[in-house]
Amino acid sequence: MAKALIVYGTRYGATEMTANEIADVLRQEGLDVNLVNLKDEKVKDISEYELVVVGSGIKINRWAKEPEKFIKKHQKELTKKKVALFVCCGSAEPIDEKEDKAASIERARTKYLEEKAAKYDLQPVALGLFGGVYNFNTMGWFFRRSMSAVKPQLEAAGFKETEPGLYDTRDLDAIRGWAKELAQKVND
């Protein structure tokens, strides 16, 4: 049974929920999965894993610091493994109707995934760009205020509150499909 490590950094929980979805699918596909929130636990050794999946939330155009540190620490070994990167961000599901959706998604994929992989000389077997969660209840006052214009755009784009103050723009079917394809790349 192939062993997989999924590590992630999250700010508001979308990346954690996404990592859990990916882990569930990989397990269903026969992989032995270790799931680690890098805020809670450090990973010292990755030698036993055939696949390493690194995920991050994006806030103000930046990866969370924990997954970035993980990649930096394990860079040499990661270049010799099957690696997948994913991010959860608002750019994955553009909400401004004036914006070209395909162009926005391509810009986000390049900036948050391809450039990150190139920075660390990684050759990922998969790159995943997924929507995020806008949780206005957990945002700080300043950030919530600056994001207040986003609420009407979310609703205009068809995203409804899943609970008061919470908008989930992730496509769970796309996440599960990505994870299934990833499992096939490991099992081949």
JSON list of C-alpha atoms in Angstrom, two decimals:
[
{"chain": "A", "resi": 1, "resn": "MET", "atom": "CA", "xyz": [0.00, 0.00, 0.00]},
{"chain": "A", "resi": 2, "resn": "ALA", "atom": "CA", "xyz": [1.46, 3.35, -1.08]},
{"chain": "A", "resi": 3, "resn": "LYS", "atom": "CA", "xyz": [1.94, 5.93, 1.66]},
{"chain": "A", "resi": 4, "resn": "ALA", "atom": "CA", "xyz": [0.88, 9.53, 1.20]},
{"chain": "A", "resi": 5, "resn": "LEU", "atom": "CA", "xyz": [1.49, 12.58, 3.35]},
{"chain": "A", "resi": 6, "resn": "ILE", "atom": "CA", "xyz": [-0.86, 15.54, 3.13]},
{"chain": "A", "resi": 7, "resn": "VAL", "atom": "CA", "xyz": [0.35, 18.69, 4.87]},
{"chain": "A", "resi": 8, "resn": "TYR", "atom": "CA", "xyz": [-1.45, 22.00, 4.87]},
{"chain": "A", "resi": 9, "resn": "GLY", "atom": "CA", "xyz": [-1.70, 25.47, 6.32]},
{"chain": "A", "resi": 10, "resn": "THR", "atom": "CA", "xyz": [-5.08, 27.10, 6.76]},
{"chain": "A", "resi": 11, "resn": "ARG", "atom": "CA", "xyz": [-6.33, 30.42, 8.05]},
{"chain": "A", "resi": 12, "resn": "TYR", "atom": "CA", "xyz": [-10.11, 30.11, 8.02]},
{"chain": "A", "resi": 13, "resn": "GLY", "atom": "CA", "xyz": [-10.58, 26.36, 7.54]},
{"chain": "A", "resi": 14, "resn": "ALA", "atom": "CA", "xyz": [-11.19, 25.92, 3.80]},
{"chain": "A", "resi": 15, "resn": "THR", "atom": "CA", "xyz": [-7.79, 24.33, 3.21]},
{"chain": "A", "resi": 16, "resn": "GLU", "atom": "CA", "xyz": [-8.30, 21.97, 6.13]},
{"chain": "A", "resi": 17, "resn": "MET", "atom": "CA", "xyz": [-11.70, 20.90, 4.81]},
{"chain": "A", "resi": 18, "resn": "THR", "atom": "CA", "xyz": [-10.21, 20.45, 1.34]},
{"chain": "A", "resi": 19, "resn": "ALA", "atom": "CA", "xyz": [-7.27, 18.43, 2.70]},
{"chain": "A", "resi": 20, "resn": "ASN", "atom": "CA", "xyz": [-9.74, 16.17, 4.51]},
{"chain": "A", "resi": 21, "resn": "GLU", "atom": "CA", "xyz": [-11.70, 15.61, 1.27]},
{"chain": "A", "resi": 22, "resn": "ILE", "atom": "CA", "xyz": [-8.49, 14.74, -0.56]},
{"chain": "A", "resi": 23, "resn": "ALA", "atom": "CA", "xyz": [-7.41, 12.38, 2.23]},
{"chain": "A", "resi": 24, "resn": "ASP", "atom": "CA", "xyz": [-10.79, 10.61, 2.18]},
{"chain": "A", "resi": 25, "resn": "VAL", "atom": "CA", "xyz": [-10.56, 9.99, -1.57]},
{"chain": "A", "resi": 26, "resn": "LEU", "atom": "CA", "xyz": [-6.94, 8.82, -1.42]},
{"chain": "A", "resi": 27, "resn": "ARG", "atom": "CA", "xyz": [-7.88, 6.36, 1.33]},
{"chain": "A", "resi": 28, "resn": "GLN", "atom": "CA", "xyz": [-10.82, 5.09, -0.72]},
{"chain": "A", "resi": 29, "resn": "GLU", "atom": "CA", "xyz": [-8.37, 4.56, -3.58]},
{"chain": "A", "resi": 30, "resn": "GLY", "atom": "CA", "xyz": [-6.17, 2.39, -1.37]},
{"chain": "A", "resi": 31, "resn": "LEU", "atom": "CA", "xyz": [-3.48, 4.78, -0.12]},
{"chain": "A", "resi": 32, "resn": "ASP", "atom": "CA", "xyz": [-2.28, 4.92, 3.48]},
{"chain": "A", "resi": 33, "resn": "VAL", "atom": "CA", "xyz": [-2.66, 8.63, 4.28]},
{"chain": "A", "resi": 34, "resn": "ASN", "atom": "CA", "xyz": [-1.15, 10.76, 7.03]},
{"chain": "A", "resi": 35, "resn": "LEU", "atom": "CA", "xyz": [-2.86, 14.17, 7.29]},
{"chain": "A", "resi": 36, "resn": "VAL", "atom": "CA", "xyz": [-1.01, 16.97, 9.11]},
{"chain": "A", "resi": 37, "resn": "ASN", "atom": "CA", "xyz": [-2.05, 20.52, 9.96]},
{"chain": "A", "resi": 38, "resn": "LEU", "atom": "CA", "xyz": [1.35, 22.23, 10.02]},
{"chain": "A", "resi": 39, "resn": "LYS", "atom": "CA", "xyz": [0.15, 24.75, 12.62]},
{"chain": "A", "resi": 40, "resn": "ASP", "atom": "CA", "xyz": [-0.32, 21.90, 15.08]},
{"chain": "A", "resi": 41, "resn": "GLU", "atom": "CA", "xyz": [2.45, 19.49, 14.14]},
{"chain": "A", "resi": 42, "resn": "LYS", "atom": "CA", "xyz": [5.87, 19.56, 12.50]},
{"chain": "A", "resi": 43, "resn": "VAL", "atom": "CA", "xyz": [6.98, 16.88, 10.06]},
{"chain": "A", "resi": 44, "resn": "LYS", "atom": "CA", "xyz": [10.59, 15.85, 10.54]},
{"chain": "A", "resi": 45, "resn": "ASP", "atom": "CA", "xyz": [10.93, 13.00, 8.05]},
{"chain": "A", "resi": 46, "resn": "ILE", "atom": "CA", "xyz": [9.20, 12.41, 4.71]},
{"chain": "A", "resi": 47, "resn": "SER", "atom": "CA", "xyz": [11.31, 9.47, 3.52]},
{"chain": "A", "resi": 48, "resn": "GLU", "atom": "CA", "xyz": [8.56, 6.87, 4.02]},
{"chain": "A", "resi": 49, "resn": "TYR", "atom": "CA", "xyz": [6.08, 8.61, 1.69]},
{"chain": "A", "resi": 50, "resn": "GLU", "atom": "CA", "xyz": [5.71, 7.99, -2.04]},
{"chain": "A", "resi": 51, "resn": "LEU", "atom": "CA", "xyz": [3.41, 10.98, -2.41]},
{"chain": "A", "resi": 52, "resn": "VAL", "atom": "CA", "xyz": [3.57, 14.32, -0.62]},
{"chain": "A", "resi": 53, "resn": "VAL", "atom": "CA", "xyz": [0.65, 16.73, -1.04]},
{"chain": "A", "resi": 54, "resn": "VAL", "atom": "CA", "xyz": [1.16, 20.31, 0.14]},
{"chain": "A", "resi": 55, "resn": "GLY", "atom": "CA", "xyz": [-1.82, 22.64, 0.49]},
{"chain": "A", "resi": 56, "resn": "SER", "atom": "CA", "xyz": [-2.24, 26.26, 1.48]},
{"chain": "A", "resi": 57, "resn": "GLY", "atom": "CA", "xyz": [-4.87, 28.89, 1.81]},
{"chain": "A", "resi": 58, "resn": "ILE", "atom": "CA", "xyz": [-4.23, 32.17, 0.02]},
{"chain": "A", "resi": 59, "resn": "LYS", "atom": "CA", "xyz": [-4.76, 35.48, 1.77]},
{"chain": "A", "resi": 60, "resn": "ILE", "atom": "CA", "xyz": [-3.65, 38.79, 0.31]},
{"chain": "A", "resi": 61, "resn": "ASN", "atom": "CA", "xyz": [-1.88, 36.90, -2.50]},
{"chain": "A", "resi": 62, "resn": "ARG", "atom": "CA", "xyz": [0.26, 34.82, -0.13]},
{"chain": "A", "resi": 63, "resn": "TRP", "atom": "CA", "xyz": [0.59, 31.21, 0.90]},
{"chain": "A", "resi": 64, "resn": "ALA", "atom": "CA", "xyz": [0.26, 30.42, 4.60]},
{"chain": "A", "resi": 65, "resn": "LYS", "atom": "CA", "xyz": [3.71, 30.45, 6.18]},
{"chain": "A", "resi": 66, "resn": "GLU", "atom": "CA", "xyz": [3.69, 26.85, 7.47]},
{"chain": "A", "resi": 67, "resn": "PRO", "atom": "CA", "xyz": [3.44, 25.02, 4.12]},
{"chain": "A", "resi": 68, "resn": "GLU", "atom": "CA", "xyz": [6.01, 27.37, 2.60]},
{"chain": "A", "resi": 69, "resn": "LYS", "atom": "CA", "xyz": [8.42, 26.54, 5.45]},
{"chain": "A", "resi": 70, "resn": "PHE", "atom": "CA", "xyz": [7.70, 22.83, 4.96]},
{"chain": "A", "resi": 71, "resn": "ILE", "atom": "CA", "xyz": [8.61, 23.00, 1.26]},
{"chain": "A", "resi": 72, "resn": "LYS", "atom": "CA", "xyz": [11.76, 24.98, 2.02]},
{"chain": "A", "resi": 73, "resn": "LYS", "atom": "CA", "xyz": [12.85, 22.53, 4.74]},
{"chain": "A", "resi": 74, "resn": "HIS", "atom": "CA", "xyz": [12.23, 19.40, 2.64]},
{"chain": "A", "resi": 75, "resn": "GLN", "atom": "CA", "xyz": [13.02, 20.87, -0.79]},
{"chain": "A", "resi": 76, "resn": "LYS", "atom": "CA", "xyz": [15.86, 18.51, -1.67]},
{"chain": "A", "resi": 77, "resn": "GLU", "atom": "CA", "xyz": [13.88, 15.38, -0.84]},
{"chain": "A", "resi": 78, "resn": "LEU", "atom": "CA", "xyz": [10.68, 16.70, -2.45]},
{"chain": "A", "resi": 79, "resn": "THR", "atom": "CA", "xyz": [12.46, 17.03, -5.80]},
{"chain": "A", "resi": 80, "resn": "LYS", "atom": "CA", "xyz": [12.84, 13.22, -5.77]},
{"chain": "A", "resi": 81, "resn": "LYS", "atom": "CA", "xyz": [9.23, 12.38, -4.83]},
{"chain": "A", "resi": 82, "resn": "LYS", "atom": "CA", "xyz": [5.80, 12.52, -6.35]},
{"chain": "A", "resi": 83, "resn": "VAL", "atom": "CA", "xyz": [4.53, 15.89, -5.17]},
{"chain": "A", "resi": 84, "resn": "ALA", "atom": "CA", "xyz": [1.19, 17.61, -5.58]},
{"chain": "A", "resi": 85, "resn": "LEU", "atom": "CA", "xyz": [0.37, 21.19, -4.64]},
{"chain": "A", "resi": 86, "resn": "PHE", "atom": "CA", "xyz": [-3.04, 22.72, -4.05]},
{"chain": "A", "resi": 87, "resn": "VAL", "atom": "CA", "xyz": [-4.38, 26.05, -2.89]},
{"chain": "A", "resi": 88, "resn": "CYS", "atom": "CA", "xyz": [-7.75, 27.30, -1.79]},
{"chain": "A", "resi": 89, "resn": "CYS", "atom": "CA", "xyz": [-8.41, 30.88, -2.83]},
{"chain": "A", "resi": 90, "resn": "GLY", "atom": "CA", "xyz": [-11.06, 33.24, -4.03]},
{"chain": "A", "resi": 91, "resn": "SER", "atom": "CA", "xyz": [-9.33, 33.59, -7.41]},
{"chain": "A", "resi": 92, "resn": "ALA", "atom": "CA", "xyz": [-10.25, 29.99, -8.20]},
{"chain": "A", "resi": 93, "resn": "GLU", "atom": "CA", "xyz": [-13.89, 31.06, -8.44]},
{"chain": "A", "resi": 94, "resn": "PRO", "atom": "CA", "xyz": [-13.84, 34.70, -9.62]},
{"chain": "A", "resi": 95, "resn": "ILE", "atom": "CA", "xyz": [-16.85, 36.64, -8.45]},
{"chain": "A", "resi": 96, "resn": "ASP", "atom": "CA", "xyz": [-16.50, 39.90, -10.36]},
{"chain": "A", "resi": 97, "resn": "GLU", "atom": "CA", "xyz": [-18.75, 39.64, -13.41]},
{"chain": "A", "resi": 98, "resn": "LYS", "atom": "CA", "xyz": [-16.50, 42.07, -15.32]},
{"chain": "A", "resi": 99, "resn": "GLU", "atom": "CA", "xyz": [-13.55, 39.74, -14.93]},
{"chain": "A", "resi": 100, "resn": "ASP", "atom": "CA", "xyz": [-12.75, 37.03, -17.46]},
{"chain": "A", "resi": 101, "resn": "LYS", "atom": "CA", "xyz": [-13.11, 33.85, -15.41]},
{"chain": "A", "resi": 102, "resn": "ALA", "atom": "CA", "xyz": [-10.67, 31.77, -17.48]},
{"chain": "A", "resi": 103, "resn": "ALA", "atom": "CA", "xyz": [-8.01, 34.49, -17.38]},
{"chain": "A", "resi": 104, "resn": "SER", "atom": "CA", "xyz": [-8.44, 34.93, -13.62]},
{"chain": "A", "resi": 105, "resn": "ILE", "atom": "CA", "xyz": [-8.11, 31.20, -13.00]},
{"chain": "A", "resi": 106, "resn": "GLU", "atom": "CA", "xyz": [-5.02, 30.97, -15.22]},
{"chain": "A", "resi": 107, "resn": "ARG", "atom": "CA", "xyz": [-3.39, 33.92, -13.42]},
{"chain": "A", "resi": 108, "resn": "ALA", "atom": "CA", "xyz": [-4.07, 32.29, -10.04]},
{"chain": "A", "resi": 109, "resn": "ARG", "atom": "CA", "xyz": [-2.77, 28.91, -11.22]},
{"chain": "A", "resi": 110, "resn": "THR", "atom": "CA", "xyz": [0.43, 30.53, -12.50]},
{"chain": "A", "resi": 111, "resn": "LYS", "atom": "CA", "xyz": [1.01, 32.75, -9.47]},
{"chain": "A", "resi": 112, "resn": "TYR", "atom": "CA", "xyz": [0.08, 30.41, -6.63]},
{"chain": "A", "resi": 113, "resn": "LEU", "atom": "CA", "xyz": [1.06, 27.01, -8.04]},
{"chain": "A", "resi": 114, "resn": "GLU", "atom": "CA", "xyz": [3.37, 27.07, -11.06]},
{"chain": "A", "resi": 115, "resn": "GLU", "atom": "CA", "xyz": [5.59, 29.86, -9.72]},
{"chain": "A", "resi": 116, "resn": "LYS", "atom": "CA", "xyz": [5.73, 28.21, -6.28]},
{"chain": "A", "resi": 117, "resn": "ALA", "atom": "CA", "xyz": [6.77, 24.89, -7.82]},
{"chain": "A", "resi": 118, "resn": "ALA", "atom": "CA", "xyz": [9.41, 26.61, -9.97]},
{"chain": "A", "resi": 119, "resn": "LYS", "atom": "CA", "xyz": [10.77, 28.56, -6.99]},
{"chain": "A", "resi": 120, "resn": "TYR", "atom": "CA", "xyz": [11.62, 25.28, -5.24]},
{"chain": "A", "resi": 121, "resn": "ASP", "atom": "CA", "xyz": [12.52, 23.26, -8.38]},
{"chain": "A", "resi": 122, "resn": "LEU", "atom": "CA", "xyz": [9.55, 20.94, -7.89]},
{"chain": "A", "resi": 123, "resn": "GLN", "atom": "CA", "xyz": [7.96, 18.94, -10.71]},
{"chain": "A", "resi": 124, "resn": "PRO", "atom": "CA", "xyz": [4.47, 18.30, -9.31]},
{"chain": "A", "resi": 125, "resn": "VAL", "atom": "CA", "xyz": [2.43, 15.41, -10.65]},
{"chain": "A", "resi": 126, "resn": "ALA", "atom": "CA", "xyz": [-0.68, 17.53, -9.98]},
{"chain": "A", "resi": 127, "resn": "LEU", "atom": "CA", "xyz": [-1.63, 21.14, -9.25]},
{"chain": "A", "resi": 128, "resn": "GLY", "atom": "CA", "xyz": [-5.00, 21.89, -7.67]},
{"chain": "A", "resi": 129, "resn": "LEU", "atom": "CA", "xyz": [-6.64, 25.31, -7.63]},
{"chain": "A", "resi": 130, "resn": "PHE", "atom": "CA", "xyz": [-9.81, 25.27, -5.56]},
{"chain": "A", "resi": 131, "resn": "GLY", "atom": "CA", "xyz": [-12.23, 27.86, -4.28]},
{"chain": "A", "resi": 132, "resn": "GLY", "atom": "CA", "xyz": [-12.11, 29.06, -0.74]},
{"chain": "A", "resi": 133, "resn": "VAL", "atom": "CA", "xyz": [-14.38, 29.90, 2.12]},
{"chain": "A", "resi": 134, "resn": "TYR", "atom": "CA", "xyz": [-15.23, 33.46, 3.00]},
{"chain": "A", "resi": 135, "resn": "ASN", "atom": "CA", "xyz": [-16.01, 33.39, 6.71]},
{"chain": "A", "resi": 136, "resn": "PHE", "atom": "CA", "xyz": [-16.89, 36.91, 7.74]},
{"chain": "A", "resi": 137, "resn": "ASN", "atom": "CA", "xyz": [-17.39, 35.72, 11.33]},
{"chain": "A", "resi": 138, "resn": "THR", "atom": "CA", "xyz": [-13.72, 34.86, 11.87]},
{"chain": "A", "resi": 139, "resn": "MET", "atom": "CA", "xyz": [-12.11, 37.69, 9.91]},
{"chain": "A", "resi": 140, "resn": "GLY", "atom": "CA", "xyz": [-10.51, 40.48, 11.88]},
{"chain": "A", "resi": 141, "resn": "TRP", "atom": "CA", "xyz": [-12.34, 43.81, 11.90]},
{"chain": "A", "resi": 142, "resn": "PHE", "atom": "CA", "xyz": [-10.08, 45.53, 9.36]},
{"chain": "A", "resi": 143, "resn": "PHE", "atom": "CA", "xyz": [-10.05, 42.60, 6.93]},
{"chain": "A", "resi": 144, "resn": "ARG", "atom": "CA", "xyz": [-13.82, 42.08, 7.29]},
{"chain": "A", "resi": 145, "resn": "ARG", "atom": "CA", "xyz": [-14.40, 45.76, 6.56]},
{"chain": "A", "resi": 146, "resn": "SER", "atom": "CA", "xyz": [-12.14, 45.67, 3.49]},
{"chain": "A", "resi": 147, "resn": "MET", "atom": "CA", "xyz": [-13.96, 42.55, 2.26]},
{"chain": "A", "resi": 148, "resn": "SER", "atom": "CA", "xyz": [-17.48, 43.93, 2.78]},
{"chain": "A", "resi": 149, "resn": "ALA", "atom": "CA", "xyz": [-17.84, 44.71, -0.95]},
{"chain": "A", "resi": 150, "resn": "VAL", "atom": "CA", "xyz": [-17.28, 41.01, -1.68]},
{"chain": "A", "resi": 151, "resn": "LYS", "atom": "CA", "xyz": [-20.58, 39.83, -0.11]},
{"chain": "A", "resi": 152, "resn": "PRO", "atom": "CA", "xyz": [-22.84, 41.25, -2.84]},
{"chain": "A", "resi": 153, "resn": "GLN", "atom": "CA", "xyz": [-20.44, 39.96, -5.52]},
{"chain": "A", "resi": 154, "resn": "LEU", "atom": "CA", "xyz": [-20.57, 36.46, -4.00]},
{"chain": "A", "resi": 155, "resn": "GLU", "atom": "CA", "xyz": [-24.35, 36.48, -4.05]},
{"chain": "A", "resi": 156, "resn": "ALA", "atom": "CA", "xyz": [-24.45, 37.89, -7.59]},
{"chain": "A", "resi": 157, "resn": "ALA", "atom": "CA", "xyz": [-22.12, 35.06, -8.67]},
{"chain": "A", "resi": 158, "resn": "GLY", "atom": "CA", "xyz": [-24.57, 32.52, -7.26]},
{"chain": "A", "resi": 159, "resn": "PHE", "atom": "CA", "xyz": [-22.86, 31.72, -3.96]},
{"chain": "A", "resi": 160, "resn": "LYS", "atom": "CA", "xyz": [-25.23, 31.69, -1.02]},
{"chain": "A", "resi": 161, "resn": "GLU", "atom": "CA", "xyz": [-24.47, 31.78, 2.67]},
{"chain": "A", "resi": 162, "resn": "THR", "atom": "CA", "xyz": [-24.14, 28.20, 3.90]},
{"chain": "A", "resi": 163, "resn": "GLU", "atom": "CA", "xyz": [-24.62, 29.62, 7.39]},
{"chain": "A", "resi": 164, "resn": "PRO", "atom": "CA", "xyz": [-24.72, 33.25, 8.56]},
{"chain": "A", "resi": 165, "resn": "GLY", "atom": "CA", "xyz": [-21.56, 35.04, 7.41]},
{"chain": "A", "resi": 166, "resn": "LEU", "atom": "CA", "xyz": [-20.10, 31.98, 5.63]},
{"chain": "A", "resi": 167, "resn": "TYR", "atom": "CA", "xyz": [-19.76, 31.60, 1.86]},
{"chain": "A", "resi": 168, "resn": "ASP", "atom": "CA", "xyz": [-18.16, 28.41, 0.50]},
{"chain": "A", "resi": 169, "resn": "THR", "atom": "CA", "xyz": [-16.93, 28.73, -3.10]},
{"chain": "A", "resi": 170, "resn": "ARG", "atom": "CA", "xyz": [-15.30, 25.29, -3.27]},
{"chain": "A", "resi": 171, "resn": "ASP", "atom": "CA", "xyz": [-16.46, 22.69, -5.80]},
{"chain": "A", "resi": 172, "resn": "LEU", "atom": "CA", "xyz": [-16.32, 19.42, -3.85]},
{"chain": "A", "resi": 173, "resn": "ASP", "atom": "CA", "xyz": [-16.81, 17.31, -6.97]},
{"chain": "A", "resi": 174, "resn": "ALA", "atom": "CA", "xyz": [-13.78, 18.97, -8.58]},
{"chain": "A", "resi": 175, "resn": "ILE", "atom": "CA", "xyz": [-11.71, 18.38, -5.43]},
{"chain": "A", "resi": 176, "resn": "ARG", "atom": "CA", "xyz": [-12.72, 14.72, -5.30]},
{"chain": "A", "resi": 177, "resn": "GLY", "atom": "CA", "xyz": [-12.03, 14.27, -9.02]},
{"chain": "A", "resi": 178, "resn": "TRP", "atom": "CA", "xyz": [-8.58, 15.83, -8.64]},
{"chain": "A", "resi": 179, "resn": "ALA", "atom": "CA", "xyz": [-7.79, 13.53, -5.71]},
{"chain": "A", "resi": 180, "resn": "LYS", "atom": "CA", "xyz": [-8.96, 10.46, -7.64]},
{"chain": "A", "resi": 181, "resn": "GLU", "atom": "CA", "xyz": [-6.69, 11.37, -10.58]},
{"chain": "A", "resi": 182, "resn": "LEU", "atom": "CA", "xyz": [-3.86, 11.93, -8.12]},
{"chain": "A", "resi": 183, "resn": "ALA", "atom": "CA", "xyz": [-4.35, 8.46, -6.62]},
{"chain": "A", "resi": 184, "resn": "GLN", "atom": "CA", "xyz": [-4.18, 6.94, -10.11]},
{"chain": "A", "resi": 185, "resn": "LYS", "atom": "CA", "xyz": [-0.84, 8.68, -10.73]},
{"chain": "A", "resi": 186, "resn": "VAL", "atom": "CA", "xyz": [0.54, 7.12, -7.56]},
{"chain": "A", "resi": 187, "resn": "ASN", "atom": "CA", "xyz": [-0.95, 3.67, -8.15]},
{"chain": "A", "resi": 188, "resn": "ASP", "atom": "CA", "xyz": [0.31, 3.45, -11.78]}
]
